[in-house]
């Protein structure tokens, strides 16, 4: 049975791809937000937890098995809590250039770049994937808790004579991430119409999936191969059901966060929310701006005990930083953390103390996939 169609269309004069949207979607509220497919996750055995303003599946009964499937085969994550902001118009690229640290003027249609939005002080305010979806349209996929900030920043950066529209599509659409070394083969075998072309990393293509407009980009923030689909909730459910029938595991936020930290990929919350520059966050290479001087940097640290965000990092009696993310790594069998540390104590091998126990800075990333010869 074909899933129910939601109404939607292209923005006037915007051009390019735009996702299907539901009529009458309310504006974001400060109350707890739920995924559009929450009932499906609950029926699949999800255990939920609150992450920022969102209720997310933590796992489906076995986070370690979900993580193992991510590293060895393929899983599907519901990443719909990430923001999806459509920026369109003849001045769309100029507007994005006023907010984001990387120039998007040179992005070809059907390509994407990773970049950061900066506040007036040059601190990172959002981490985003920007996809050029048409001649004068771009989709900004950003951090969950920064959606309203980024929308306001874009609206505030518009000149009076700018032809640019900013539309928040987050609550009207879904993002599914099909991720793992077997992602491409699985999609080609079981959902061939969901991967209409061979894609290079950070390449994107719009297509029709069971009567719905959709967008797929080859990207992942777990260190594995992956494809992110932006599509209407009904189409997302259909894709999830097809993958489930093919034996693909649903994976929750615990598996995703563990993989992210293993790869030393920062998230705005909790890693950067204390106010970091791109150089301090270790994002210079991402932005192509070279090595900038920084008095403190985001480091990879091995711990002996799990701690919470904000736990001080000590060098003797001196506080030299604080932990931001901390998990028990399924890949390494160790407790790992991302911590902001004074650059004088940030070199690999630096002996520190966290939570009253020995800790040590190590080279980034914690985990690197072994490539086939």
Tab-separated table of C-alpha atoms in Angstrom:
chain	number	residue	atom	x	y	z
A	1	UNK	CA	0.000	0.000	0.000
A	2	UNK	CA	1.347	3.418	-0.911
A	3	UNK	CA	1.833	5.635	2.140
A	4	UNK	CA	-0.365	8.693	2.505
A	5	UNK	CA	0.871	11.736	0.591
A	6	UNK	CA	1.358	15.030	2.370
A	7	UNK	CA	0.809	18.300	0.569
A	8	UNK	CA	3.773	20.441	-0.343
A	9	UNK	CA	5.519	22.232	-3.148
A	10	UNK	CA	8.389	24.380	-4.292
A	11	UNK	CA	8.943	27.792	-2.770
A	12	UNK	CA	7.861	30.567	-5.141
A	13	UNK	CA	10.772	31.288	-7.455
A	14	UNK	CA	13.130	29.164	-5.362
A	15	UNK	CA	13.953	26.529	-7.944
A	16	UNK	CA	15.624	23.222	-7.228
A	17	UNK	CA	14.527	20.456	-4.899
A	18	UNK	CA	12.301	21.028	-1.909
A	19	UNK	CA	10.983	18.312	0.412
A	20	UNK	CA	7.344	17.365	0.750
A	21	UNK	CA	5.814	19.178	3.691
A	22	UNK	CA	2.708	18.793	5.804
A	23	UNK	CA	0.199	21.596	5.716
A	24	UNK	CA	-0.195	23.541	8.930
A	25	UNK	CA	2.962	22.384	10.705
A	26	UNK	CA	3.343	24.430	13.879
A	27	UNK	CA	6.415	26.494	14.673
A	28	UNK	CA	9.085	25.035	16.998
A	29	UNK	CA	8.185	25.133	20.676
A	30	UNK	CA	10.360	25.008	23.772
A	31	UNK	CA	8.551	21.871	24.955
A	32	UNK	CA	9.913	18.384	24.344
A	33	UNK	CA	9.847	17.456	20.655
A	34	UNK	CA	9.146	13.957	19.371
A	35	UNK	CA	10.178	12.282	16.146
A	36	UNK	CA	7.476	11.960	13.500
A	37	UNK	CA	8.062	8.185	13.478
A	38	UNK	CA	8.090	7.792	17.262
A	39	UNK	CA	5.290	5.216	17.273
A	40	UNK	CA	7.223	3.048	14.827
A	41	UNK	CA	10.317	3.252	17.037
A	42	UNK	CA	8.289	2.374	20.134
A	43	UNK	CA	6.789	-0.644	18.359
A	44	UNK	CA	10.324	-1.743	17.444
A	45	UNK	CA	11.279	-1.808	21.136
A	46	UNK	CA	13.011	1.550	21.458
A	47	UNK	CA	14.079	2.797	24.866
A	48	UNK	CA	13.808	6.573	24.805
A	49	UNK	CA	15.879	9.281	26.443
A	50	UNK	CA	15.833	13.064	26.361
A	51	UNK	CA	18.609	14.764	24.384
A	52	UNK	CA	18.296	18.526	24.563
A	53	UNK	CA	14.748	19.373	23.496
A	54	UNK	CA	14.181	16.017	21.767
A	55	UNK	CA	13.073	12.579	22.898
A	56	UNK	CA	15.185	10.069	20.970
A	57	UNK	CA	15.552	6.277	20.824
A	58	UNK	CA	18.590	5.459	22.969
A	59	UNK	CA	18.638	1.855	21.755
A	60	UNK	CA	16.365	-1.016	20.764
A	61	UNK	CA	17.475	-3.413	23.481
A	62	UNK	CA	21.166	-3.918	22.687
A	63	UNK	CA	23.222	-0.804	21.950
A	64	UNK	CA	26.424	-2.823	21.613
A	65	UNK	CA	24.896	-5.043	18.912
A	66	UNK	CA	23.639	-1.951	17.086
A	67	UNK	CA	27.114	-0.423	17.214
A	68	UNK	CA	28.674	-3.693	16.008
A	69	UNK	CA	26.262	-3.773	13.059
A	70	UNK	CA	27.196	-0.177	12.224
A	71	UNK	CA	30.889	-1.060	12.144
A	72	UNK	CA	30.503	-4.386	10.314
A	73	UNK	CA	27.464	-4.167	8.033
A	74	UNK	CA	24.689	-1.540	7.969
A	75	UNK	CA	22.134	0.123	10.246
A	76	UNK	CA	19.527	2.842	9.889
A	77	UNK	CA	19.393	5.845	12.227
A	78	UNK	CA	16.470	8.243	12.488
A	79	UNK	CA	18.292	11.593	12.529
A	80	UNK	CA	15.169	13.689	12.095
A	81	UNK	CA	16.001	15.837	15.120
A	82	UNK	CA	18.714	17.513	13.030
A	83	UNK	CA	17.574	20.791	11.502
A	84	UNK	CA	16.581	21.157	7.857
A	85	UNK	CA	16.464	24.780	6.735
A	86	UNK	CA	15.769	25.662	3.098
A	87	UNK	CA	17.455	28.861	1.879
A	88	UNK	CA	16.420	29.951	-1.612
A	89	UNK	CA	16.473	32.972	-3.896
A	90	UNK	CA	18.950	34.774	-6.125
A	91	UNK	CA	20.835	36.049	-3.055
A	92	UNK	CA	20.732	32.741	-1.147
A	93	UNK	CA	24.461	32.066	-1.540
A	94	UNK	CA	25.352	35.597	-0.412
A	95	UNK	CA	23.153	35.190	2.655
A	96	UNK	CA	24.765	31.876	3.576
A	97	UNK	CA	28.171	33.494	3.129
A	98	UNK	CA	27.302	36.066	5.785
A	99	UNK	CA	26.604	33.370	8.381
A	100	UNK	CA	28.774	30.353	7.542
A	101	UNK	CA	32.561	30.179	7.610
A	102	UNK	CA	32.922	28.473	4.250
A	103	UNK	CA	32.039	30.135	0.968
A	104	UNK	CA	29.186	28.261	-0.709
A	105	UNK	CA	29.300	30.245	-3.957
A	106	UNK	CA	31.479	27.604	-5.604
A	107	UNK	CA	29.358	24.596	-4.635
A	108	UNK	CA	28.062	22.863	-7.741
A	109	UNK	CA	24.431	21.848	-7.893
A	110	UNK	CA	24.116	18.359	-6.430
A	111	UNK	CA	27.105	18.811	-4.126
A	112	UNK	CA	27.436	19.405	-0.385
A	113	UNK	CA	29.982	20.909	1.998
A	114	UNK	CA	30.479	20.713	5.742
A	115	UNK	CA	30.919	24.024	7.491
A	116	UNK	CA	30.094	25.989	10.630
A	117	UNK	CA	27.969	29.023	11.378
A	118	UNK	CA	29.739	31.691	13.399
A	119	UNK	CA	28.339	34.201	15.841
A	120	UNK	CA	29.386	37.857	15.969
A	121	UNK	CA	32.422	36.929	18.090
A	122	UNK	CA	33.681	34.276	15.670
A	123	UNK	CA	32.581	31.377	17.875
A	124	UNK	CA	30.951	28.275	16.413
A	125	UNK	CA	27.163	28.518	16.651
A	126	UNK	CA	26.212	25.533	14.501
A	127	UNK	CA	27.833	22.700	12.551
A	128	UNK	CA	26.084	22.082	9.255
A	129	UNK	CA	26.010	20.177	6.009
A	130	UNK	CA	24.927	22.534	3.215
A	131	UNK	CA	23.563	20.879	0.076
A	132	UNK	CA	23.056	22.864	-3.110
A	133	UNK	CA	19.712	21.487	-4.217
A	134	UNK	CA	19.067	23.791	-7.173
A	135	UNK	CA	20.391	26.775	-9.088
A	136	UNK	CA	19.341	29.154	-6.305
A	137	UNK	CA	18.398	26.844	-3.434
A	138	UNK	CA	20.332	25.259	-0.573
A	139	UNK	CA	19.379	22.889	2.230
A	140	UNK	CA	21.130	23.544	5.548
A	141	UNK	CA	21.225	20.451	7.783
A	142	UNK	CA	22.454	21.513	11.207
A	143	UNK	CA	22.694	20.569	14.857
A	144	UNK	CA	19.444	19.721	16.685
A	145	UNK	CA	19.612	22.300	19.454
A	146	UNK	CA	20.760	25.141	17.198
A	147	UNK	CA	17.866	25.230	14.747
A	148	UNK	CA	16.192	28.358	16.097
A	149	UNK	CA	19.542	30.115	16.533
A	150	UNK	CA	20.543	29.408	12.930
A	151	UNK	CA	17.171	30.469	11.520
A	152	UNK	CA	17.359	33.725	13.494
A	153	UNK	CA	20.978	34.269	12.427
A	154	UNK	CA	20.058	33.839	8.763
A	155	UNK	CA	17.007	36.078	9.049
A	156	UNK	CA	19.040	38.738	10.826
A	157	UNK	CA	21.803	38.658	8.208
A	158	UNK	CA	19.490	39.487	5.294
A	159	UNK	CA	19.938	42.881	3.698
A	160	UNK	CA	16.726	44.757	2.937
A	161	UNK	CA	17.102	44.248	-0.805
A	162	UNK	CA	18.076	40.559	-0.586
A	163	UNK	CA	16.063	38.058	-2.621
A	164	UNK	CA	16.407	35.214	-0.129
A	165	UNK	CA	13.876	33.104	1.748
A	166	UNK	CA	14.611	31.111	4.897
A	167	UNK	CA	12.176	28.259	5.584
A	168	UNK	CA	12.431	25.891	8.535
A	169	UNK	CA	11.397	22.433	7.247
A	170	UNK	CA	12.579	20.461	10.279
A	171	UNK	CA	9.212	19.476	11.712
A	172	UNK	CA	7.757	18.739	8.283
A	173	UNK	CA	10.371	16.264	7.058
A	174	UNK	CA	12.540	13.376	8.249
A	175	UNK	CA	16.191	12.424	7.909
A	176	UNK	CA	17.124	8.744	7.779
A	177	UNK	CA	20.806	7.774	7.776
A	178	UNK	CA	21.633	4.394	6.236
A	179	UNK	CA	25.149	3.861	7.522
A	180	UNK	CA	27.890	1.245	7.569
A	181	UNK	CA	30.325	-0.486	5.199
A	182	UNK	CA	27.429	-2.393	3.638
A	183	UNK	CA	25.161	0.628	3.157
A	184	UNK	CA	25.540	1.021	-0.604
A	185	UNK	CA	25.211	-2.689	-1.391
A	186	UNK	CA	22.140	-2.995	0.840
A	187	UNK	CA	20.392	-0.063	-0.799
A	188	UNK	CA	21.172	-1.321	-4.295
A	189	UNK	CA	19.875	-4.798	-3.481
A	190	UNK	CA	16.728	-3.959	-1.548
A	191	UNK	CA	15.775	-0.355	-2.356
A	192	UNK	CA	17.244	0.298	-5.775
A	193	UNK	CA	14.891	3.219	-6.416
A	194	UNK	CA	16.210	4.947	-3.262
A	195	UNK	CA	19.697	5.203	-4.760
A	196	UNK	CA	19.089	6.416	-8.304
A	197	UNK	CA	22.741	7.039	-9.165
A	198	UNK	CA	26.265	6.170	-8.075
A	199	UNK	CA	27.225	8.904	-5.636
A	200	UNK	CA	30.632	10.157	-4.598
A	201	UNK	CA	31.163	11.408	-1.035
A	202	UNK	CA	29.262	14.668	-0.462
A	203	UNK	CA	27.364	14.244	-3.720
A	204	UNK	CA	23.594	14.610	-3.631
A	205	UNK	CA	20.701	13.779	-5.927
A	206	UNK	CA	16.980	14.499	-5.840
A	207	UNK	CA	14.629	11.721	-6.916
A	208	UNK	CA	11.097	10.404	-6.546
A	209	UNK	CA	10.508	7.644	-4.020
A	210	UNK	CA	7.097	5.975	-4.162
A	211	UNK	CA	5.422	9.185	-5.264
A	212	UNK	CA	7.332	11.519	-2.942
A	213	UNK	CA	10.161	13.931	-3.643
A	214	UNK	CA	13.303	12.959	-1.770
A	215	UNK	CA	16.952	13.901	-1.487
A	216	UNK	CA	19.892	11.609	-0.772
A	217	UNK	CA	23.443	12.701	0.053
A	218	UNK	CA	26.419	10.409	0.508
A	219	UNK	CA	27.637	11.434	3.937
A	220	UNK	CA	28.030	10.135	7.473
A	221	UNK	CA	29.185	11.453	10.840
A	222	UNK	CA	30.194	8.050	12.232
A	223	UNK	CA	33.360	7.415	10.220
A	224	UNK	CA	31.591	4.784	8.108
A	225	UNK	CA	30.145	5.039	4.623
A	226	UNK	CA	26.608	6.348	4.641
A	227	UNK	CA	23.653	7.904	2.866
A	228	UNK	CA	21.327	10.493	4.402
A	229	UNK	CA	17.788	10.703	3.055
A	230	UNK	CA	15.567	13.755	3.528
A	231	UNK	CA	11.959	12.928	2.755
A	232	UNK	CA	8.359	13.191	3.929
A	233	UNK	CA	7.450	11.268	7.105
A	234	UNK	CA	5.261	8.762	5.246
A	235	UNK	CA	8.022	8.071	2.729
A	236	UNK	CA	10.563	7.777	5.547
A	237	UNK	CA	8.392	5.170	7.239
A	238	UNK	CA	8.107	3.256	3.966
A	239	UNK	CA	11.896	3.257	3.502
A	240	UNK	CA	12.433	2.180	7.102
A	241	UNK	CA	9.981	-0.703	6.709
A	242	UNK	CA	11.649	-1.922	3.515
A	243	UNK	CA	15.055	-1.884	5.194
A	244	UNK	CA	13.657	-3.641	8.255
A	245	UNK	CA	12.210	-6.404	6.084
A	246	UNK	CA	15.684	-6.767	4.536
A	247	UNK	CA	17.127	-7.358	8.006
A	248	UNK	CA	18.721	-3.948	8.548
A	249	UNK	CA	18.833	-3.063	12.250
A	250	UNK	CA	17.456	0.153	13.643
A	251	UNK	CA	20.167	1.790	15.748
A	252	UNK	CA	19.704	4.346	18.485
A	253	UNK	CA	21.475	7.405	19.789
A	254	UNK	CA	23.831	5.418	22.043
A	255	UNK	CA	25.392	3.608	19.081
A	256	UNK	CA	25.565	6.834	17.084
A	257	UNK	CA	27.151	8.891	19.862
A	258	UNK	CA	29.686	6.165	20.607
A	259	UNK	CA	30.735	6.013	16.949
A	260	UNK	CA	30.862	9.809	16.693
A	261	UNK	CA	33.147	10.150	19.701
A	262	UNK	CA	35.327	7.235	18.550
A	263	UNK	CA	35.902	9.223	15.359
A	264	UNK	CA	36.464	12.483	17.321
A	265	UNK	CA	33.707	14.245	15.390
A	266	UNK	CA	32.504	17.153	17.549
A	267	UNK	CA	28.837	17.943	18.098
A	268	UNK	CA	27.730	21.422	19.062
A	269	UNK	CA	26.139	20.037	22.202
A	270	UNK	CA	27.914	19.115	24.370
A	271	UNK	CA	31.339	19.669	22.784
A	272	UNK	CA	31.203	23.249	21.512
A	273	UNK	CA	28.412	24.872	23.506
A	274	UNK	CA	30.898	26.401	25.956
A	275	UNK	CA	31.990	28.745	23.141
A	276	UNK	CA	34.852	27.618	20.889
A	277	UNK	CA	36.405	29.027	17.743
A	278	UNK	CA	36.847	26.718	14.732
A	279	UNK	CA	40.556	26.430	15.583
A	280	UNK	CA	39.833	25.451	19.192
A	281	UNK	CA	37.302	22.879	17.977
A	282	UNK	CA	39.855	21.358	15.594
A	283	UNK	CA	37.770	22.281	12.558
A	284	UNK	CA	40.481	24.146	10.621
A	285	UNK	CA	40.990	21.302	8.153
A	286	UNK	CA	37.233	21.018	7.584
A	287	UNK	CA	37.070	24.700	6.694
A	288	UNK	CA	40.319	24.723	4.732
A	289	UNK	CA	41.732	27.635	6.733
A	290	UNK	CA	45.014	26.077	7.870
A	291	UNK	CA	46.291	25.722	11.402
A	292	UNK	CA	45.257	28.760	13.443
A	293	UNK	CA	46.688	29.474	16.864
A	294	UNK	CA	44.497	28.402	19.776
A	295	UNK	CA	45.108	28.610	23.504
A	296	UNK	CA	42.859	25.596	24.140
A	297	UNK	CA	41.884	22.706	21.887
A	298	UNK	CA	39.430	19.817	21.741
A	299	UNK	CA	41.434	16.671	22.517
A	300	UNK	CA	40.961	12.905	22.598
A	301	UNK	CA	41.459	11.543	26.110
A	302	UNK	CA	41.473	8.008	27.535
A	303	UNK	CA	39.926	7.801	31.018
A	304	UNK	CA	39.626	5.175	33.739
A	305	UNK	CA	36.111	6.166	34.816
A	306	UNK	CA	33.027	7.612	33.157
A	307	UNK	CA	32.366	11.266	33.966
A	308	UNK	CA	29.857	13.932	32.999
A	309	UNK	CA	30.283	17.008	30.815
A	310	UNK	CA	32.032	19.771	32.708
A	311	UNK	CA	34.243	17.492	34.822
A	312	UNK	CA	37.590	19.289	35.292
A	313	UNK	CA	40.772	18.029	33.659
A	314	UNK	CA	43.693	18.432	36.054
A	315	UNK	CA	47.459	18.616	35.603
A	316	UNK	CA	48.631	18.203	39.169
A	317	UNK	CA	46.766	20.811	41.214
A	318	UNK	CA	46.059	22.960	38.141
A	319	UNK	CA	42.754	22.798	36.250
A	320	UNK	CA	43.707	22.805	32.557
A	321	UNK	CA	40.399	21.976	30.888
A	322	UNK	CA	37.121	20.101	31.076
A	323	UNK	CA	35.488	17.009	29.630
A	324	UNK	CA	32.696	17.613	27.097
A	325	UNK	CA	31.716	14.132	25.781
A	326	UNK	CA	32.385	10.784	27.452
A	327	UNK	CA	31.364	7.219	26.543
A	328	UNK	CA	32.514	3.648	26.933
A	329	UNK	CA	33.823	2.701	23.493
A	330	UNK	CA	32.421	-0.568	22.172
A	331	UNK	CA	35.230	-0.721	19.589
A	332	UNK	CA	38.089	-0.187	22.037
A	333	UNK	CA	36.700	-1.540	25.292
A	334	UNK	CA	37.846	1.658	26.997
A	335	UNK	CA	36.339	4.874	28.321
A	336	UNK	CA	36.999	7.718	25.904
A	337	UNK	CA	36.279	11.422	26.006
A	338	UNK	CA	36.514	14.654	24.075
A	339	UNK	CA	37.858	17.380	26.341
A	340	UNK	CA	38.783	21.032	25.902
A	341	UNK	CA	42.338	21.368	27.239
A	342	UNK	CA	44.948	24.112	27.484
A	343	UNK	CA	47.162	23.669	24.424
A	344	UNK	CA	50.265	23.318	26.629
A	345	UNK	CA	48.804	20.052	27.955
A	346	UNK	CA	47.144	18.860	24.733
A	347	UNK	CA	49.954	16.785	23.198
A	348	UNK	CA	49.517	12.982	22.870
A	349	UNK	CA	50.895	11.283	25.953
A	350	UNK	CA	50.195	14.195	28.292
A	351	UNK	CA	49.466	12.733	31.736
A	352	UNK	CA	46.376	14.219	33.363
A	353	UNK	CA	43.826	13.462	36.070
A	354	UNK	CA	40.059	13.344	35.510
A	355	UNK	CA	37.585	12.464	38.237
A	356	UNK	CA	40.437	11.654	40.595
A	357	UNK	CA	41.833	8.970	38.261
A	358	UNK	CA	44.721	8.982	35.753
A	359	UNK	CA	43.927	10.057	32.190
A	360	UNK	CA	45.985	10.605	29.056
A	361	UNK	CA	45.705	12.559	25.820
A	362	UNK	CA	45.936	10.350	22.717
A	363	UNK	CA	46.138	10.999	18.987
A	364	UNK	CA	42.866	11.607	17.138
A	365	UNK	CA	40.790	9.700	16.183
A	366	UNK	CA	40.346	6.935	18.740
A	367	UNK	CA	39.166	4.533	16.041
A	368	UNK	CA	40.046	4.277	12.373
A	369	UNK	CA	38.400	1.776	10.068
A	370	UNK	CA	40.810	-0.690	8.489
A	371	UNK	CA	40.481	-0.294	4.738
A	372	UNK	CA	40.521	-3.274	2.418
A	373	UNK	CA	43.874	-3.765	0.683
